[in-house]
Amino acid sequence: MTPSERWLVLLLRVGGLLTGSAVFAVFLTDEAMASSHHALGLGEFPRAPLTSYLTRSLSAMYAFHGVVLWVLSTDVRRYRPMIVAVGWATAALGLLLTGIDLTAPMPSWWTLAEGPWVTVVGLVLVALARAVRPVES
């Protein structure tokens, strides 16, 4: 494996583990969610069926994303086109998250820690994947 391939595998696997770990939030009680919400300085947790659904389904989507990243890491040459697509989509998501965070409005520390980093990771995925030699047909 080339250095670019090794870095790409590492980034995909770290991303897969981080986003995949959101699976645990799917099973949090409402009390645990409310406690976490308060500890993050976000105020009173809005208790409603939609809030419960959205927090759990978003956590499940993050976990799903983590599985996809891990699978892509198993053969970066074969999955190169998909990794480039996921990288661009991730960069776009980061920009979208930044906009959402600003209009929500989320605390500054949250906005800076989320969207910009997601954008950077997406762009790094694209750059690393483009440095990978494609599989020859």
mmCIF file of N, CA and C in Angstrom:
data_model
loop_
_atom_site.group_PDB
_atom_site.id
_atom_site.type_symbol
_atom_site.label_atom_id
_atom_site.label_comp_id
_atom_site.label_asym_id
_atom_site.label_seq_id
_atom_site.Cartn_x
_atom_site.Cartn_y
_atom_site.Cartn_z
ATOM 1 N N MET A 1 0.826 -1.187 0.000
ATOM 2 C CA MET A 1 0.000 0.000 0.000
ATOM 3 C C MET A 1 0.870 1.250 0.000
ATOM 4 N N THR A 2 0.403 2.248 -0.718
ATOM 5 C CA THR A 2 1.117 3.524 -0.748
ATOM 6 C C THR A 2 0.796 4.312 0.525
ATOM 7 N N PRO A 3 1.590 5.337 0.820
ATOM 8 C CA PRO A 3 1.272 6.177 1.985
ATOM 9 C C PRO A 3 -0.134 6.796 1.887
ATOM 10 N N SER A 4 -0.532 7.241 0.710
ATOM 11 C CA SER A 4 -1.880 7.819 0.553
ATOM 12 C C SER A 4 -2.950 6.790 0.887
ATOM 13 N N GLU A 5 -2.747 5.566 0.455
ATOM 14 C CA GLU A 5 -3.717 4.503 0.745
ATOM 15 C C GLU A 5 -3.786 4.218 2.239
ATOM 16 N N ARG A 6 -2.628 4.177 2.890
ATOM 17 C CA ARG A 6 -2.609 3.928 4.338
ATOM 18 C C ARG A 6 -3.319 5.042 5.093
ATOM 19 N N TRP A 7 -3.065 6.313 4.710
ATOM 20 C CA TRP A 7 -3.726 7.438 5.370
ATOM 21 C C TRP A 7 -5.239 7.411 5.109
ATOM 22 N N LEU A 8 -5.610 7.032 3.896
ATOM 23 C CA LEU A 8 -7.033 6.959 3.556
ATOM 24 C C LEU A 8 -7.728 5.879 4.382
ATOM 25 N N VAL A 9 -7.100 4.725 4.492
ATOM 26 C CA VAL A 9 -7.667 3.645 5.316
ATOM 27 C C VAL A 9 -7.804 4.117 6.763
ATOM 28 N N LEU A 10 -6.771 4.765 7.277
ATOM 29 C CA LEU A 10 -6.813 5.254 8.661
ATOM 30 C C LEU A 10 -7.938 6.268 8.854
ATOM 31 N N LEU A 11 -8.047 7.236 7.946
ATOM 32 C CA LEU A 11 -9.088 8.251 8.073
ATOM 33 C C LEU A 11 -10.485 7.630 7.992
ATOM 34 N N LEU A 12 -10.673 6.703 7.058
ATOM 35 C CA LEU A 12 -11.971 6.038 6.935
ATOM 36 C C LEU A 12 -12.307 5.235 8.195
ATOM 37 N N ARG A 13 -11.327 4.555 8.740
ATOM 38 C CA ARG A 13 -11.589 3.729 9.928
ATOM 39 C C ARG A 13 -11.819 4.574 11.178
ATOM 40 N N VAL A 14 -11.050 5.638 11.342
ATOM 41 C CA VAL A 14 -11.280 6.527 12.491
ATOM 42 C C VAL A 14 -12.663 7.164 12.361
ATOM 43 N N GLY A 15 -12.986 7.637 11.158
ATOM 44 C CA GLY A 15 -14.314 8.202 10.929
ATOM 45 C C GLY A 15 -15.404 7.173 11.155
ATOM 46 N N GLY A 16 -15.158 5.951 10.706
ATOM 47 C CA GLY A 16 -16.132 4.880 10.910
ATOM 48 C C GLY A 16 -16.359 4.578 12.382
ATOM 49 N N LEU A 17 -15.278 4.547 13.147
ATOM 50 C CA LEU A 17 -15.418 4.296 14.587
ATOM 51 C C LEU A 17 -16.119 5.450 15.302
ATOM 52 N N LEU A 18 -15.747 6.682 14.933
ATOM 53 C CA LEU A 18 -16.357 7.842 15.596
ATOM 54 C C LEU A 18 -17.845 7.940 15.277
ATOM 55 N N THR A 19 -18.189 7.888 13.996
ATOM 56 C CA THR A 19 -19.612 8.017 13.665
ATOM 57 C C THR A 19 -20.369 6.741 14.028
ATOM 58 N N GLY A 20 -19.716 5.609 13.929
ATOM 59 C CA GLY A 20 -20.361 4.349 14.314
ATOM 60 C C GLY A 20 -20.690 4.276 15.789
ATOM 61 N N SER A 21 -19.906 4.980 16.600
ATOM 62 C CA SER A 21 -20.162 4.955 18.044
ATOM 63 C C SER A 21 -21.481 5.633 18.412
ATOM 64 N N ALA A 22 -22.071 6.350 17.473
ATOM 65 C CA ALA A 22 -23.377 6.981 17.725
ATOM 66 C C ALA A 22 -24.467 5.941 17.952
ATOM 67 N N VAL A 23 -24.186 4.689 17.636
ATOM 68 C CA VAL A 23 -25.183 3.636 17.857
ATOM 69 C C VAL A 23 -25.595 3.593 19.330
ATOM 70 N N PHE A 24 -24.691 3.937 20.226
ATOM 71 C CA PHE A 24 -25.009 3.900 21.653
ATOM 72 C C PHE A 24 -26.084 4.930 22.019
ATOM 73 N N ALA A 25 -26.072 6.068 21.322
ATOM 74 C CA ALA A 25 -27.067 7.105 21.615
ATOM 75 C C ALA A 25 -28.482 6.671 21.235
ATOM 76 N N VAL A 26 -28.591 5.725 20.311
ATOM 77 C CA VAL A 26 -29.910 5.217 19.924
ATOM 78 C C VAL A 26 -30.630 4.636 21.141
ATOM 79 N N PHE A 27 -29.859 4.081 22.066
ATOM 80 C CA PHE A 27 -30.431 3.367 23.200
ATOM 81 C C PHE A 27 -30.437 4.178 24.501
ATOM 82 N N LEU A 28 -30.049 5.460 24.421
ATOM 83 C CA LEU A 28 -30.084 6.296 25.619
ATOM 84 C C LEU A 28 -31.531 6.529 26.060
ATOM 85 N N THR A 29 -31.710 6.602 27.357
ATOM 86 C CA THR A 29 -33.032 6.956 27.870
ATOM 87 C C THR A 29 -33.244 8.459 27.656
ATOM 88 N N ASP A 30 -34.488 8.872 27.756
ATOM 89 C CA ASP A 30 -34.770 10.302 27.655
ATOM 90 C C ASP A 30 -34.065 11.067 28.771
ATOM 91 N N GLU A 31 -33.978 10.454 29.950
ATOM 92 C CA GLU A 31 -33.282 11.101 31.068
ATOM 93 C C GLU A 31 -31.808 11.313 30.749
ATOM 94 N N ALA A 32 -31.172 10.298 30.168
ATOM 95 C CA ALA A 32 -29.757 10.412 29.813
ATOM 96 C C ALA A 32 -29.557 11.474 28.735
ATOM 97 N N MET A 33 -30.464 11.539 27.774
ATOM 98 C CA MET A 33 -30.379 12.574 26.740
ATOM 99 C C MET A 33 -30.537 13.961 27.356
ATOM 100 N N ALA A 34 -31.496 14.096 28.240
ATOM 101 C CA ALA A 34 -31.730 15.390 28.890
ATOM 102 C C ALA A 34 -30.512 15.810 29.715
ATOM 103 N N SER A 35 -29.917 14.864 30.409
ATOM 104 C CA SER A 35 -28.734 15.144 31.218
ATOM 105 C C SER A 35 -27.562 15.578 30.333
ATOM 106 N N SER A 36 -27.350 14.880 29.227
ATOM 107 C CA SER A 36 -26.270 15.230 28.291
ATOM 108 C C SER A 36 -26.512 16.605 27.682
ATOM 109 N N HIS A 37 -27.745 16.856 27.311
ATOM 110 C CA HIS A 37 -28.143 18.135 26.723
ATOM 111 C C HIS A 37 -27.820 19.281 27.686
ATOM 112 N N HIS A 38 -28.191 19.096 28.932
ATOM 113 C CA HIS A 38 -27.926 20.110 29.964
ATOM 114 C C HIS A 38 -26.420 20.274 30.203
ATOM 115 N N ALA A 39 -25.691 19.144 30.268
ATOM 116 C CA ALA A 39 -24.246 19.190 30.523
ATOM 117 C C ALA A 39 -23.498 19.918 29.401
ATOM 118 N N LEU A 40 -24.024 19.875 28.191
ATOM 119 C CA LEU A 40 -23.401 20.578 27.069
ATOM 120 C C LEU A 40 -23.746 22.067 27.055
ATOM 121 N N GLY A 41 -24.549 22.494 28.025
ATOM 122 C CA GLY A 41 -24.905 23.900 28.111
ATOM 123 C C GLY A 41 -25.972 24.314 27.113
ATOM 124 N N LEU A 42 -26.786 23.348 26.693
ATOM 125 C CA LEU A 42 -27.815 23.638 25.689
ATOM 126 C C LEU A 42 -29.183 23.924 26.299
ATOM 127 N N GLY A 43 -29.232 24.008 27.613
ATOM 128 C CA GLY A 43 -30.486 24.350 28.279
ATOM 129 C C GLY A 43 -31.364 23.141 28.525
ATOM 130 N N GLU A 44 -32.660 23.417 28.628
ATOM 131 C CA GLU A 44 -33.657 22.373 28.905
ATOM 132 C C GLU A 44 -33.877 21.517 27.656
ATOM 133 N N PHE A 45 -33.856 20.214 27.821
ATOM 134 C CA PHE A 45 -34.079 19.293 26.701
ATOM 135 C C PHE A 45 -35.569 19.284 26.355
ATOM 136 N N PRO A 46 -35.907 19.558 25.094
ATOM 137 C CA PRO A 46 -37.323 19.565 24.718
ATOM 138 C C PRO A 46 -37.868 18.138 24.652
ATOM 139 N N ARG A 47 -38.729 17.814 25.570
ATOM 140 C CA ARG A 47 -39.281 16.456 25.626
ATOM 141 C C ARG A 47 -40.554 16.389 24.789
ATOM 142 N N ALA A 48 -40.428 15.692 23.679
ATOM 143 C CA ALA A 48 -41.559 15.508 22.778
ATOM 144 C C ALA A 48 -41.283 14.273 21.925
ATOM 145 N N PRO A 49 -42.317 13.622 21.425
ATOM 146 C CA PRO A 49 -42.101 12.437 20.590
ATOM 147 C C PRO A 49 -41.189 12.718 19.391
ATOM 148 N N LEU A 50 -41.357 13.858 18.737
ATOM 149 C CA LEU A 50 -40.531 14.166 17.574
ATOM 150 C C LEU A 50 -39.064 14.316 17.966
ATOM 151 N N THR A 51 -38.782 14.948 19.099
ATOM 152 C CA THR A 51 -37.404 15.107 19.564
ATOM 153 C C THR A 51 -36.781 13.747 19.845
ATOM 154 N N SER A 52 -37.527 12.883 20.502
ATOM 155 C CA SER A 52 -37.040 11.535 20.797
ATOM 156 C C SER A 52 -36.755 10.777 19.503
ATOM 157 N N TYR A 53 -37.670 10.884 18.555
ATOM 158 C CA TYR A 53 -37.496 10.206 17.265
ATOM 159 C C TYR A 53 -36.281 10.758 16.521
ATOM 160 N N LEU A 54 -36.171 12.086 16.421
ATOM 161 C CA LEU A 54 -35.088 12.687 15.646
ATOM 162 C C LEU A 54 -33.710 12.408 16.246
ATOM 163 N N THR A 55 -33.594 12.468 17.568
ATOM 164 C CA THR A 55 -32.290 12.203 18.173
ATOM 165 C C THR A 55 -31.864 10.756 17.947
ATOM 166 N N ARG A 56 -32.792 9.840 18.065
ATOM 167 C CA ARG A 56 -32.455 8.431 17.880
ATOM 168 C C ARG A 56 -32.229 8.080 16.411
ATOM 169 N N SER A 57 -33.062 8.593 15.530
ATOM 170 C CA SER A 57 -32.891 8.260 14.113
ATOM 171 C C SER A 57 -31.623 8.904 13.558
ATOM 172 N N LEU A 58 -31.282 10.119 14.007
ATOM 173 C CA LEU A 58 -30.032 10.727 13.564
ATOM 174 C C LEU A 58 -28.833 9.927 14.072
ATOM 175 N N SER A 59 -28.902 9.463 15.306
ATOM 176 C CA SER A 59 -27.821 8.626 15.834
ATOM 177 C C SER A 59 -27.699 7.343 15.027
ATOM 178 N N ALA A 60 -28.821 6.762 14.647
ATOM 179 C CA ALA A 60 -28.800 5.549 13.824
ATOM 180 C C ALA A 60 -28.194 5.830 12.450
ATOM 181 N N MET A 61 -28.500 6.987 11.872
ATOM 182 C CA MET A 61 -27.920 7.349 10.570
ATOM 183 C C MET A 61 -26.410 7.545 10.677
ATOM 184 N N TYR A 62 -25.960 8.167 11.760
ATOM 185 C CA TYR A 62 -24.519 8.307 11.975
ATOM 186 C C TYR A 62 -23.870 6.925 12.091
ATOM 187 N N ALA A 63 -24.498 6.027 12.816
ATOM 188 C CA ALA A 63 -23.958 4.676 12.971
ATOM 189 C C ALA A 63 -23.897 3.967 11.619
ATOM 190 N N PHE A 64 -24.938 4.108 10.821
ATOM 191 C CA PHE A 64 -24.961 3.541 9.471
ATOM 192 C C PHE A 64 -23.805 4.104 8.649
ATOM 193 N N HIS A 65 -23.599 5.403 8.737
ATOM 194 C CA HIS A 65 -22.497 6.059 8.033
ATOM 195 C C HIS A 65 -21.153 5.465 8.464
ATOM 196 N N GLY A 66 -21.022 5.200 9.750
ATOM 197 C CA GLY A 66 -19.788 4.598 10.252
ATOM 198 C C GLY A 66 -19.528 3.225 9.644
ATOM 199 N N VAL A 67 -20.568 2.438 9.502
ATOM 200 C CA VAL A 67 -20.426 1.112 8.872
ATOM 201 C C VAL A 67 -19.983 1.275 7.417
ATOM 202 N N VAL A 68 -20.594 2.212 6.698
ATOM 203 C CA VAL A 68 -20.229 2.449 5.295
ATOM 204 C C VAL A 68 -18.760 2.848 5.190
ATOM 205 N N LEU A 69 -18.313 3.760 6.050
ATOM 206 C CA LEU A 69 -16.908 4.173 6.014
ATOM 207 C C LEU A 69 -15.981 3.001 6.282
ATOM 208 N N TRP A 70 -16.335 2.162 7.233
ATOM 209 C CA TRP A 70 -15.482 1.009 7.545
ATOM 210 C C TRP A 70 -15.409 0.058 6.360
ATOM 211 N N VAL A 71 -16.537 -0.209 5.725
ATOM 212 C CA VAL A 71 -16.544 -1.100 4.551
ATOM 213 C C VAL A 71 -15.692 -0.505 3.432
ATOM 214 N N LEU A 72 -15.814 0.801 3.200
ATOM 215 C CA LEU A 72 -15.000 1.442 2.164
ATOM 216 C C LEU A 72 -13.511 1.312 2.465
ATOM 217 N N SER A 73 -13.151 1.285 3.737
ATOM 218 C CA SER A 73 -11.738 1.195 4.122
ATOM 219 C C SER A 73 -11.134 -0.173 3.830
ATOM 220 N N THR A 74 -11.965 -1.165 3.576
ATOM 221 C CA THR A 74 -11.444 -2.521 3.373
ATOM 222 C C THR A 74 -10.795 -2.733 2.009
ATOM 223 N N ASP A 75 -11.100 -1.864 1.043
ATOM 224 C CA ASP A 75 -10.481 -1.976 -0.286
ATOM 225 C C ASP A 75 -10.556 -0.612 -0.963
ATOM 226 N N VAL A 76 -9.621 0.273 -0.615
ATOM 227 C CA VAL A 76 -9.692 1.649 -1.102
ATOM 228 C C VAL A 76 -9.466 1.758 -2.606
ATOM 229 N N ARG A 77 -8.796 0.802 -3.192
ATOM 230 C CA ARG A 77 -8.638 0.837 -4.652
ATOM 231 C C ARG A 77 -9.957 0.503 -5.344
ATOM 232 N N ARG A 78 -10.578 -0.550 -4.925
ATOM 233 C CA ARG A 78 -11.835 -0.971 -5.548
ATOM 234 C C ARG A 78 -12.949 0.047 -5.304
ATOM 235 N N TYR A 79 -12.988 0.612 -4.089
ATOM 236 C CA TYR A 79 -14.059 1.535 -3.735
ATOM 237 C C TYR A 79 -13.703 2.999 -3.984
ATOM 238 N N ARG A 80 -12.611 3.235 -4.674
ATOM 239 C CA ARG A 80 -12.128 4.602 -4.911
ATOM 240 C C ARG A 80 -13.224 5.540 -5.431
ATOM 241 N N PRO A 81 -13.991 5.172 -6.477
ATOM 242 C CA PRO A 81 -15.034 6.102 -6.956
ATOM 243 C C PRO A 81 -16.070 6.437 -5.876
ATOM 244 N N MET A 82 -16.434 5.457 -5.086
ATOM 245 C CA MET A 82 -17.409 5.693 -4.020
ATOM 246 C C MET A 82 -16.810 6.572 -2.924
ATOM 247 N N ILE A 83 -15.536 6.373 -2.621
ATOM 248 C CA ILE A 83 -14.875 7.190 -1.598
ATOM 249 C C ILE A 83 -14.822 8.644 -2.047
ATOM 250 N N VAL A 84 -14.539 8.882 -3.328
ATOM 251 C CA VAL A 84 -14.539 10.257 -3.845
ATOM 252 C C VAL A 84 -15.935 10.856 -3.695
ATOM 253 N N ALA A 85 -16.966 10.095 -4.051
ATOM 254 C CA ALA A 85 -18.345 10.587 -3.929
ATOM 255 C C ALA A 85 -18.702 10.866 -2.472
ATOM 256 N N VAL A 86 -18.333 9.952 -1.577
ATOM 257 C CA VAL A 86 -18.605 10.153 -0.153
ATOM 258 C C VAL A 86 -17.827 11.366 0.364
ATOM 259 N N GLY A 87 -16.611 11.551 -0.116
ATOM 260 C CA GLY A 87 -15.821 12.714 0.288
ATOM 261 C C GLY A 87 -16.484 14.023 -0.109
ATOM 262 N N TRP A 88 -16.935 14.118 -1.366
ATOM 263 C CA TRP A 88 -17.625 15.339 -1.806
ATOM 264 C C TRP A 88 -18.920 15.545 -1.032
ATOM 265 N N ALA A 89 -19.673 14.465 -0.818
ATOM 266 C CA ALA A 89 -20.923 14.573 -0.065
ATOM 267 C C ALA A 89 -20.649 15.002 1.379
ATOM 268 N N THR A 90 -19.571 14.500 1.959
ATOM 269 C CA THR A 90 -19.194 14.862 3.322
ATOM 270 C C THR A 90 -18.814 16.339 3.401
ATOM 271 N N ALA A 91 -18.051 16.814 2.419
ATOM 272 C CA ALA A 91 -17.679 18.237 2.388
ATOM 273 C C ALA A 91 -18.925 19.111 2.273
ATOM 274 N N ALA A 92 -19.852 18.718 1.412
ATOM 275 C CA ALA A 92 -21.098 19.482 1.261
ATOM 276 C C ALA A 92 -21.916 19.438 2.552
ATOM 277 N N LEU A 93 -21.953 18.281 3.184
ATOM 278 C CA LEU A 93 -22.666 18.155 4.459
ATOM 279 C C LEU A 93 -22.074 19.092 5.501
ATOM 280 N N GLY A 94 -20.755 19.192 5.535
ATOM 281 C CA GLY A 94 -20.103 20.083 6.486
ATOM 282 C C GLY A 94 -20.524 21.530 6.284
ATOM 283 N N LEU A 95 -20.609 21.960 5.033
ATOM 284 C CA LEU A 95 -21.072 23.322 4.753
ATOM 285 C C LEU A 95 -22.519 23.498 5.187
ATOM 286 N N LEU A 96 -23.338 22.502 4.900
ATOM 287 C CA LEU A 96 -24.746 22.548 5.289
ATOM 288 C C LEU A 96 -24.890 22.589 6.810
ATOM 289 N N LEU A 97 -24.117 21.751 7.506
ATOM 290 C CA LEU A 97 -24.170 21.740 8.969
ATOM 291 C C LEU A 97 -23.759 23.093 9.554
ATOM 292 N N THR A 98 -22.761 23.720 8.948
ATOM 293 C CA THR A 98 -22.336 25.035 9.419
ATOM 294 C C THR A 98 -23.491 26.030 9.302
ATOM 295 N N GLY A 99 -24.166 26.005 8.168
ATOM 296 C CA GLY A 99 -25.316 26.886 7.986
ATOM 297 C C GLY A 99 -26.426 26.593 8.968
ATOM 298 N N ILE A 100 -26.718 25.325 9.188
ATOM 299 C CA ILE A 100 -27.752 24.934 10.149
ATOM 300 C C ILE A 100 -27.368 25.400 11.549
ATOM 301 N N ASP A 101 -26.111 25.162 11.920
ATOM 302 C CA ASP A 101 -25.647 25.560 13.257
ATOM 303 C C ASP A 101 -25.755 27.068 13.465
ATOM 304 N N LEU A 102 -25.458 27.827 12.425
ATOM 305 C CA LEU A 102 -25.514 29.287 12.541
ATOM 306 C C LEU A 102 -26.949 29.793 12.643
ATOM 307 N N THR A 103 -27.864 29.149 11.943
ATOM 308 C CA THR A 103 -29.252 29.613 11.978
ATOM 309 C C THR A 103 -30.037 29.016 13.136
ATOM 310 N N ALA A 104 -29.530 27.967 13.790
ATOM 311 C CA ALA A 104 -30.276 27.300 14.865
ATOM 312 C C ALA A 104 -30.593 28.196 16.067
ATOM 313 N N PRO A 105 -29.789 29.019 16.629
ATOM 314 C CA PRO A 105 -28.325 29.104 16.576
ATOM 315 C C PRO A 105 -27.695 28.215 17.656
ATOM 316 N N MET A 106 -26.707 27.456 17.248
ATOM 317 C CA MET A 106 -25.964 26.627 18.188
ATOM 318 C C MET A 106 -24.845 27.472 18.803
ATOM 319 N N PRO A 107 -24.313 27.029 19.941
ATOM 320 C CA PRO A 107 -23.176 27.760 20.533
ATOM 321 C C PRO A 107 -21.984 27.788 19.565
ATOM 322 N N SER A 108 -21.179 28.825 19.671
ATOM 323 C CA SER A 108 -20.030 28.988 18.772
ATOM 324 C C SER A 108 -19.105 27.783 18.801
ATOM 325 N N TRP A 109 -18.855 27.240 19.997
ATOM 326 C CA TRP A 109 -17.939 26.105 20.101
ATOM 327 C C TRP A 109 -18.482 24.915 19.309
ATOM 328 N N TRP A 110 -19.797 24.744 19.299
ATOM 329 C CA TRP A 110 -20.413 23.638 18.562
ATOM 330 C C TRP A 110 -20.241 23.854 17.055
ATOM 331 N N THR A 111 -20.571 25.072 16.616
ATOM 332 C CA THR A 111 -20.485 25.403 15.189
ATOM 333 C C THR A 111 -19.068 25.207 14.673
ATOM 334 N N LEU A 112 -18.077 25.672 15.431
ATOM 335 C CA LEU A 112 -16.683 25.538 14.997
ATOM 336 C C LEU A 112 -16.197 24.099 15.033
ATOM 337 N N ALA A 113 -16.715 23.308 15.951
ATOM 338 C CA ALA A 113 -16.254 21.922 16.103
ATOM 339 C C ALA A 113 -16.939 20.971 15.131
ATOM 340 N N GLU A 114 -18.049 21.392 14.523
ATOM 341 C CA GLU A 114 -18.784 20.453 13.681
ATOM 342 C C GLU A 114 -18.564 20.715 12.188
ATOM 343 N N GLY A 115 -19.296 21.635 11.626
ATOM 344 C CA GLY A 115 -19.322 21.834 10.178
ATOM 345 C C GLY A 115 -17.974 22.021 9.508
ATOM 346 N N PRO A 116 -17.148 22.957 9.991
ATOM 347 C CA PRO A 116 -15.853 23.148 9.324
ATOM 348 C C PRO A 116 -14.996 21.880 9.306
ATOM 349 N N TRP A 117 -15.004 21.134 10.402
ATOM 350 C CA TRP A 117 -14.201 19.908 10.451
ATOM 351 C C TRP A 117 -14.747 18.846 9.514
ATOM 352 N N VAL A 118 -16.063 18.736 9.435
ATOM 353 C CA VAL A 118 -16.673 17.769 8.518
ATOM 354 C C VAL A 118 -16.294 18.120 7.080
ATOM 355 N N THR A 119 -16.316 19.406 6.763
ATOM 356 C CA THR A 119 -15.918 19.849 5.421
ATOM 357 C C THR A 119 -14.471 19.478 5.132
ATOM 358 N N VAL A 120 -13.586 19.754 6.067
ATOM 359 C CA VAL A 120 -12.165 19.437 5.881
ATOM 360 C C VAL A 120 -11.967 17.934 5.694
ATOM 361 N N VAL A 121 -12.608 17.132 6.526
ATOM 362 C CA VAL A 121 -12.470 15.672 6.399
ATOM 363 C C VAL A 121 -12.940 15.221 5.020
ATOM 364 N N GLY A 122 -14.055 15.763 4.543
ATOM 365 C CA GLY A 122 -14.545 15.396 3.212
ATOM 366 C C GLY A 122 -13.541 15.729 2.125
ATOM 367 N N LEU A 123 -12.958 16.918 2.199
ATOM 368 C CA LEU A 123 -11.976 17.321 1.189
ATOM 369 C C LEU A 123 -10.702 16.474 1.260
ATOM 370 N N VAL A 124 -10.295 16.113 2.477
ATOM 371 C CA VAL A 124 -9.119 15.240 2.628
ATOM 372 C C VAL A 124 -9.423 13.854 2.058
ATOM 373 N N LEU A 125 -10.631 13.340 2.281
ATOM 374 C CA LEU A 125 -11.023 12.055 1.680
ATOM 375 C C LEU A 125 -10.902 12.113 0.163
ATOM 376 N N VAL A 126 -11.390 13.192 -0.436
ATOM 377 C CA VAL A 126 -11.312 13.339 -1.896
ATOM 378 C C VAL A 126 -9.858 13.361 -2.352
ATOM 379 N N ALA A 127 -9.036 14.165 -1.687
ATOM 380 C CA ALA A 127 -7.629 14.288 -2.081
ATOM 381 C C ALA A 127 -6.902 12.955 -1.956
ATOM 382 N N LEU A 128 -7.109 12.268 -0.847
ATOM 383 C CA LEU A 128 -6.433 10.979 -0.652
ATOM 384 C C LEU A 128 -6.940 9.935 -1.644
ATOM 385 N N ALA A 129 -8.231 9.914 -1.873
ATOM 386 C CA ALA A 129 -8.789 8.920 -2.805
ATOM 387 C C ALA A 129 -8.291 9.166 -4.224
ATOM 388 N N ARG A 130 -8.158 10.416 -4.598
ATOM 389 C CA ARG A 130 -7.649 10.721 -5.947
ATOM 390 C C ARG A 130 -6.186 10.321 -6.109
ATOM 391 N N ALA A 131 -5.463 10.228 -5.000
ATOM 392 C CA ALA A 131 -4.050 9.805 -5.058
ATOM 393 C C ALA A 131 -3.923 8.289 -5.134
ATOM 394 N N VAL A 132 -5.027 7.575 -4.923
ATOM 395 C CA VAL A 132 -5.021 6.110 -4.978
ATOM 396 C C VAL A 132 -5.091 5.671 -6.425
ATOM 397 N N ARG A 133 -4.268 4.693 -6.758
ATOM 398 C CA ARG A 133 -4.268 4.145 -8.108
ATOM 399 C C ARG A 133 -5.558 3.370 -8.329
ATOM 400 N N PRO A 134 -6.328 3.702 -9.372
ATOM 401 C CA PRO A 134 -7.579 2.993 -9.605
ATOM 402 C C PRO A 134 -7.342 1.527 -9.971
ATOM 403 N N VAL A 135 -8.335 0.705 -9.705
ATOM 404 C CA VAL A 135 -8.273 -0.703 -10.090
ATOM 405 C C VAL A 135 -8.352 -0.784 -11.601
ATOM 406 N N GLU A 136 -7.494 -1.591 -12.187
ATOM 407 C CA GLU A 136 -7.500 -1.741 -13.643
ATOM 408 C C GLU A 136 -8.489 -2.825 -14.041
ATOM 409 N N SER A 137 -9.264 -2.536 -15.074
ATOM 410 C CA SER A 137 -10.292 -3.483 -15.531
ATOM 411 C C SER A 137 -9.709 -4.582 -16.367
#
